[in-house]
Coordinates of C-alpha atoms in Angstrom, one line a residue:
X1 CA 166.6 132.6 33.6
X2 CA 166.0 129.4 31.5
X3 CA 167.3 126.1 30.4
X4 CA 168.1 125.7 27.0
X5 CA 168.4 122.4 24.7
X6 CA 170.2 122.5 21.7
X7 CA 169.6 119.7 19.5
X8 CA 170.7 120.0 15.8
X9 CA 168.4 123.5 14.9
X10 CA 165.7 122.6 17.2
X11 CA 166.1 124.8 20.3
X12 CA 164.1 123.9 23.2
X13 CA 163.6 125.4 26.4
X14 CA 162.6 125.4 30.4
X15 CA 161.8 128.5 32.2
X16 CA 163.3 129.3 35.7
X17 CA 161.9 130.9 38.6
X18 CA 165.6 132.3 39.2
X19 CA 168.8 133.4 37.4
X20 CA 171.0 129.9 37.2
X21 CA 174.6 130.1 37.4
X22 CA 174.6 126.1 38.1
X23 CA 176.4 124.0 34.9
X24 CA 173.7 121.0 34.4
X25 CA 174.1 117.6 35.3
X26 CA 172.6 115.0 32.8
X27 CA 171.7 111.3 33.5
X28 CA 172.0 110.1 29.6
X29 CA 170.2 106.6 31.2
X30 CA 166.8 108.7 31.7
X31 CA 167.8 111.4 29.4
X32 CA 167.3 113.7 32.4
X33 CA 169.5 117.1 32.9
X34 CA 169.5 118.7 36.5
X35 CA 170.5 122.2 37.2
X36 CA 170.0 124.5 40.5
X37 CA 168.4 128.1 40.3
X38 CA 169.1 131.3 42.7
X39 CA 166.0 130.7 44.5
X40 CA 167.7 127.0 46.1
X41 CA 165.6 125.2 43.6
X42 CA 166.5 122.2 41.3
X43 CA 164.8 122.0 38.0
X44 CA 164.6 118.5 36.2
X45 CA 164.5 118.9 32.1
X46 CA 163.6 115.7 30.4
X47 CA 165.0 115.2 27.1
X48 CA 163.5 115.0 24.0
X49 CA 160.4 116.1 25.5
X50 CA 161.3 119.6 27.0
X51 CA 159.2 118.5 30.3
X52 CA 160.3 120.3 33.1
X53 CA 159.8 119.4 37.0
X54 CA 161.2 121.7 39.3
X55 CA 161.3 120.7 43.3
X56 CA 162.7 123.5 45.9
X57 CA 165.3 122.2 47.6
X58 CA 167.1 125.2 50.0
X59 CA 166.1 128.8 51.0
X60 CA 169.5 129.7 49.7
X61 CA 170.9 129.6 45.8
X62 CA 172.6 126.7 44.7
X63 CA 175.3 128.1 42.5
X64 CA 177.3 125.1 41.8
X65 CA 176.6 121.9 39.4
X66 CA 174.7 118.9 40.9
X67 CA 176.3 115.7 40.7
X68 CA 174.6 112.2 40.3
X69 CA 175.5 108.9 42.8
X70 CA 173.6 106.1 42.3
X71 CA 170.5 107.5 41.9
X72 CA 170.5 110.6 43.7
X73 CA 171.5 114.1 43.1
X74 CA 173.7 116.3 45.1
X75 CA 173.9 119.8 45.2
X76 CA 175.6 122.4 48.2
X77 CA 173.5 125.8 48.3
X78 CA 175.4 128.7 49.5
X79 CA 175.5 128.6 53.1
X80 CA 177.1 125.0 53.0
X81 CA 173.8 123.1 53.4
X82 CA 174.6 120.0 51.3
X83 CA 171.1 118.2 50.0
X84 CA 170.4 115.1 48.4
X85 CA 167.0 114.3 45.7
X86 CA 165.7 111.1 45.0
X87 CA 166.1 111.0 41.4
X88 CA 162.6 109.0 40.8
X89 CA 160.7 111.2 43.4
X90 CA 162.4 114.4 43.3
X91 CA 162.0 114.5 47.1
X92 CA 164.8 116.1 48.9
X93 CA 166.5 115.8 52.2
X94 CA 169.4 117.4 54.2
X95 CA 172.4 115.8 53.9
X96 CA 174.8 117.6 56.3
X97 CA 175.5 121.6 57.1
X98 CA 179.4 122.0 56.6
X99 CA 180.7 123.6 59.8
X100 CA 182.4 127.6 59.8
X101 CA 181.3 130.7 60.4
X102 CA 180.1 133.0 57.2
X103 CA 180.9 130.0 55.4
X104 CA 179.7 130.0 51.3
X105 CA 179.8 127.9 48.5
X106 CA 180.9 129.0 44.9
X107 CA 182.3 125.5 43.9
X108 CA 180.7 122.6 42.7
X109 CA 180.8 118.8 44.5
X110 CA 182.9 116.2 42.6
X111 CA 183.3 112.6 44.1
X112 CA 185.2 109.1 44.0
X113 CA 181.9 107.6 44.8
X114 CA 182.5 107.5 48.8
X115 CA 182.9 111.0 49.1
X116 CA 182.0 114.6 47.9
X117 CA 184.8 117.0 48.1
X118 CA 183.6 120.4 48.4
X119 CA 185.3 123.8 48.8
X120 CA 184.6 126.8 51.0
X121 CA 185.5 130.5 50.9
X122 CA 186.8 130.3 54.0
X123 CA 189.8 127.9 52.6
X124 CA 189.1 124.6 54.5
X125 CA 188.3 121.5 51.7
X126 CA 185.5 119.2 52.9
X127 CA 185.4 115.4 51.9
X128 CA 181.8 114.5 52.8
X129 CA 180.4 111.0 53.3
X130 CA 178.2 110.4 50.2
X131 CA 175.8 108.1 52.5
X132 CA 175.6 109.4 56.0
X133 CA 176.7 113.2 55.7
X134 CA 179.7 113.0 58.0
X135 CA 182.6 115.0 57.5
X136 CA 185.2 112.3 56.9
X137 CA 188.1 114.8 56.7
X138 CA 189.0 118.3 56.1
X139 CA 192.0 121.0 55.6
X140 CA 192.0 123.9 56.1
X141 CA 194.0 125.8 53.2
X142 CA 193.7 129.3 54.6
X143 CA 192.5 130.5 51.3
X144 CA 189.2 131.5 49.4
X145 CA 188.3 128.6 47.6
X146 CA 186.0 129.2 44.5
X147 CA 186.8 126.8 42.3
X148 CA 185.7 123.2 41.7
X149 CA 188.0 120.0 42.0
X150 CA 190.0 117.2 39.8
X151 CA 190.6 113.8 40.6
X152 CA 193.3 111.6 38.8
X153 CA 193.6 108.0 37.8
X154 CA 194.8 107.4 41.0
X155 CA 192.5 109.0 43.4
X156 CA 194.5 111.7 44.3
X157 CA 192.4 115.3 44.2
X158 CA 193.8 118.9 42.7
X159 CA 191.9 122.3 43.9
X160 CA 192.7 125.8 43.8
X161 CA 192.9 129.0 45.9
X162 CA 195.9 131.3 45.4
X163 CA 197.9 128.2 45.3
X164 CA 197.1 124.8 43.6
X165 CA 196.5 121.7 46.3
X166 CA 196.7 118.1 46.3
X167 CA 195.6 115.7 48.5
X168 CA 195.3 111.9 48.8
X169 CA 191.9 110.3 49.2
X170 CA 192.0 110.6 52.8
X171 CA 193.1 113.5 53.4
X172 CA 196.8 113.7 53.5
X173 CA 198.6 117.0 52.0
X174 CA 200.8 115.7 48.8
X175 CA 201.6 119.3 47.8
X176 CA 201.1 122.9 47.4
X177 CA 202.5 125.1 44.8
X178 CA 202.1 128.7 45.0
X179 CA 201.9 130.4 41.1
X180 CA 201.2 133.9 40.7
X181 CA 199.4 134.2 44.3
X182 CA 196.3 135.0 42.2
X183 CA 193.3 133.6 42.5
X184 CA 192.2 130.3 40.6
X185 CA 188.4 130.5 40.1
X186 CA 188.7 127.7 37.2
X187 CA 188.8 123.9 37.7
X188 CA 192.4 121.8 37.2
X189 CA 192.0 119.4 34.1
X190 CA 194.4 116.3 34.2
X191 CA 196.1 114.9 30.8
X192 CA 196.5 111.0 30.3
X193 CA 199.7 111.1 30.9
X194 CA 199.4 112.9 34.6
X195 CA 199.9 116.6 33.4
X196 CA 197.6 118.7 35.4
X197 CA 196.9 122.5 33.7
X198 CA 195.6 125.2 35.1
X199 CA 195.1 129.1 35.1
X200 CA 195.2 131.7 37.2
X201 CA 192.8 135.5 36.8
X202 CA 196.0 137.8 36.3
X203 CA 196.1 135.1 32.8
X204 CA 198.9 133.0 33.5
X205 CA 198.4 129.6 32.7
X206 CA 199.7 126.5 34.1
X207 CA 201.7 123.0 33.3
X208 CA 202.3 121.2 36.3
X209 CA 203.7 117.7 37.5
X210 CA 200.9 115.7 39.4
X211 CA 203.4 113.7 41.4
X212 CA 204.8 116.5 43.3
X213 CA 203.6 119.9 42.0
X214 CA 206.3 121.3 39.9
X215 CA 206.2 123.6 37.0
X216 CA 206.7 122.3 33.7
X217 CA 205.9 125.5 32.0
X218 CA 203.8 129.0 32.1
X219 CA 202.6 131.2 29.7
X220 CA 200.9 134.3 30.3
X221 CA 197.7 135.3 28.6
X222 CA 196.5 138.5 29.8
X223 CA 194.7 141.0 28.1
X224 CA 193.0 144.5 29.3
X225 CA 189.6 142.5 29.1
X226 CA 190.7 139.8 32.1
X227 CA 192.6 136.7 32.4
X228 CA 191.5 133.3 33.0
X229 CA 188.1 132.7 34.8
X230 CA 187.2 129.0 33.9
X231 CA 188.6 125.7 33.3
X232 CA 190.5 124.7 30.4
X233 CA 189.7 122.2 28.0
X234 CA 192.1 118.8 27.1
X235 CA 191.9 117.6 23.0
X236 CA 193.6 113.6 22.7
X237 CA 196.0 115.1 20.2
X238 CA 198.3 117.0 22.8
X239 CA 195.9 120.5 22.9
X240 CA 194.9 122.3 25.5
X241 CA 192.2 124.9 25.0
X242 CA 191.3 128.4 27.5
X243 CA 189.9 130.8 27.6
X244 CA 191.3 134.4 28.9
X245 CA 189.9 137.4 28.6
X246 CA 187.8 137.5 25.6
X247 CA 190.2 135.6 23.8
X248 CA 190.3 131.3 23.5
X249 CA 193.2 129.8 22.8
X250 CA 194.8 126.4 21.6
X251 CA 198.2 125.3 23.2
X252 CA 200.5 122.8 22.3
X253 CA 200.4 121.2 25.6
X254 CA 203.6 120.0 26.0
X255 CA 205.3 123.5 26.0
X256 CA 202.4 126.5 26.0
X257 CA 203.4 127.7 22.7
X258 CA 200.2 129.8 21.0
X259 CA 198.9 127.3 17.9
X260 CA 196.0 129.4 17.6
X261 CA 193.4 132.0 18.9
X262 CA 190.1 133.7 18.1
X263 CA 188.9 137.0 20.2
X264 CA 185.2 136.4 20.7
X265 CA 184.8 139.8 22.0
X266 CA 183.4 139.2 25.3
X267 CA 184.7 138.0 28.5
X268 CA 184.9 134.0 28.7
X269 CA 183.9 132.8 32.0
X270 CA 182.2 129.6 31.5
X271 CA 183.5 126.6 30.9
X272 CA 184.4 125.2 27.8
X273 CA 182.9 121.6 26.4
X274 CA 183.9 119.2 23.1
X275 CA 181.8 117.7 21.2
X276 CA 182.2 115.8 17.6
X277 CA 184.8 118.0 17.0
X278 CA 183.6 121.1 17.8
X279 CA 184.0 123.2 21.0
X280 CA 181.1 125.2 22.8
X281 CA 182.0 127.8 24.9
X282 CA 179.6 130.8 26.3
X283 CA 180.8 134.5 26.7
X284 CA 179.4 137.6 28.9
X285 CA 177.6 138.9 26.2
X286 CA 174.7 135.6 26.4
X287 CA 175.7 134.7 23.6
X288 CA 177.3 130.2 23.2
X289 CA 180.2 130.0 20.5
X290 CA 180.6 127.1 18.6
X291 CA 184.2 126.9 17.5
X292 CA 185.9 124.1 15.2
X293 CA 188.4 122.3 17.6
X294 CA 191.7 120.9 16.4
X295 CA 190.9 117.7 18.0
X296 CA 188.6 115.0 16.5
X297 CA 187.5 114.2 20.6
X298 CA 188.6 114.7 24.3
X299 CA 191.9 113.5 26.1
X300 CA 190.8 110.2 28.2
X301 CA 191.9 111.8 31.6
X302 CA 190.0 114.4 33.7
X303 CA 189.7 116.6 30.6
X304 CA 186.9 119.8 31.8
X305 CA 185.5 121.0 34.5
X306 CA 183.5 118.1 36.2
X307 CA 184.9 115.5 34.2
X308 CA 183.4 115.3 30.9
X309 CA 179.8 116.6 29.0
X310 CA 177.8 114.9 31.5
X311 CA 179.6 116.7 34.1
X312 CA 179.1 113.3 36.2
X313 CA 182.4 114.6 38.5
X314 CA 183.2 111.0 39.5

């Protein structure tokens, strides 16, 4: 129920009203981080200071990550009530209620900067107009959607269900591929070079073509503990990094073969982030790892969940 900063040694810290299952969002301009509570609220941490401002914002929680455009911060609380905050007042206002019945919200908004594209549990994929709230297109997978989206160089968008999606921009199916017909819970990563990885929770993780959705490779990476509940993690030098079960692993990405592991004991369900060569990950026990990577930095594409350590999503 807090908000930690970890700055060298110095660790810092913002109470919450709530638990908070949100990932943060941080404007490195202001040196502002934003992150949702369980009570619908969205606190605002200044950095270095530690100040905290905290504005309620829904009735419901707002499980996924805010996002930042131009100013003002988006988040989608659990019922599908998507809310924008004026970053400078903290005032917030309703943006548009996502139509569908028992509808909820696991996932967290990414965007291309005209649109958020959000999914539901009850499988349809919602590109919302960033400016006026209308619902600009939709599809309607037929499958729980819990995860969060990618977007590639060229605009095109990856999600997940029990198969992995693409779409176009506006709207039009490219593919779907059916895996293991298990759910993905974790967020597609994109390579440079087009590759787009992702896992599934029986532990089989994926290489797939972007252009039409073929399977370059698989390797499986289950354990008794669980398989793989969060997004993987792109290195420039050809690594890909997951975690499944309480085991993360490095990959040589161009064929799946095992480079290295460590077993942190605990299930991994967050997601993993780089950062000066090192790699932060958190596990079930409360405990965040901090594990030497064997890449100096990230791969330039769509490399982690929401993008990249600001979690911008755009």
């Amino acid at each position: 129920q807090a908000l930690y900063y970890l700055n060298g040694k110095t660790l810092s810290y913002t109470q919450s009203d709530a638990p908070v299952y949100s990932a943060p969002a941080i404007d490195k301009t202001k040196g502002e981080v934003f992150v949702g509570n369980n009570e619908g609220q969205l606190i605002c941490f200044s950095l270095p200071s530690a100040a905290a401002n905290t504005v309620s914002v829904s009735a419901s929680p707002l499980i996924g990550a805010p996002i930042i455009v131009n100013g003002k911060v988006y988040v989608v609380d659990r019922m599908g009530k998507v809310y924008f905050v004026n970053e400078n007042t903290m005032d917030s206002s309703l943006l548009v209620t996502l139509p569908g019945n028992n509808i909820r919200i696991w996932s967290s908004p990414v965007s291309n900067g005209k649109d958020l594209f959000i999914g539901s549990n009850t499988g349809v994929f919602f590109a919302v107009n960033i400016n006026d709230g209308t619902i600009d297109w939709f599809y309607k997978t037929n499958e729980n959607i819990f995860g969060t989206a990618a977007i590639d160089s060229n605009g095109n968008i990856y999600i997940g269900g029990t198969e992995l999606w693409s779409f176009t921009s506006n709207g039009t199916k490219r593919w779907a591929e059916e895996l293991d017909g298990s759910q993905i819970y974790g967020s597609p990563v994109i390579s440079s070079n087009g590759t787009v990885y992702v896992g599934t929770i029986n532990g089989n993780f994926y290489a797939l073509n972007s252009q039409n959705g073929s399977i370059l490779w698989s390797k499986n990476l289950s354990s008794p503990i669980g398989g793989i509940s969060s997004s993987a993690l792109l290195g420039n030098n050809g690594i890909v990094y997951v975690g499944s079960g309480s085991t993360f692993y490095a990959l040589d990405a161009s064929n799946g073969d095992i480079i290295d592991h460590v077993n942190l004991g605990y299930n991994i369900e967050s997601n993993p982030m780089m950062n000066d060569g090192y790699i932060y990950v958190g596990c079930d026990n409360g405990y965040l790892y901090k594990i030497q990577s064997l890449s100096s930095s990230m791969d330039s594409g769509w490399p982690m969940f929401m993008k990249n350590r600001l979690h911008t999503g755009m």
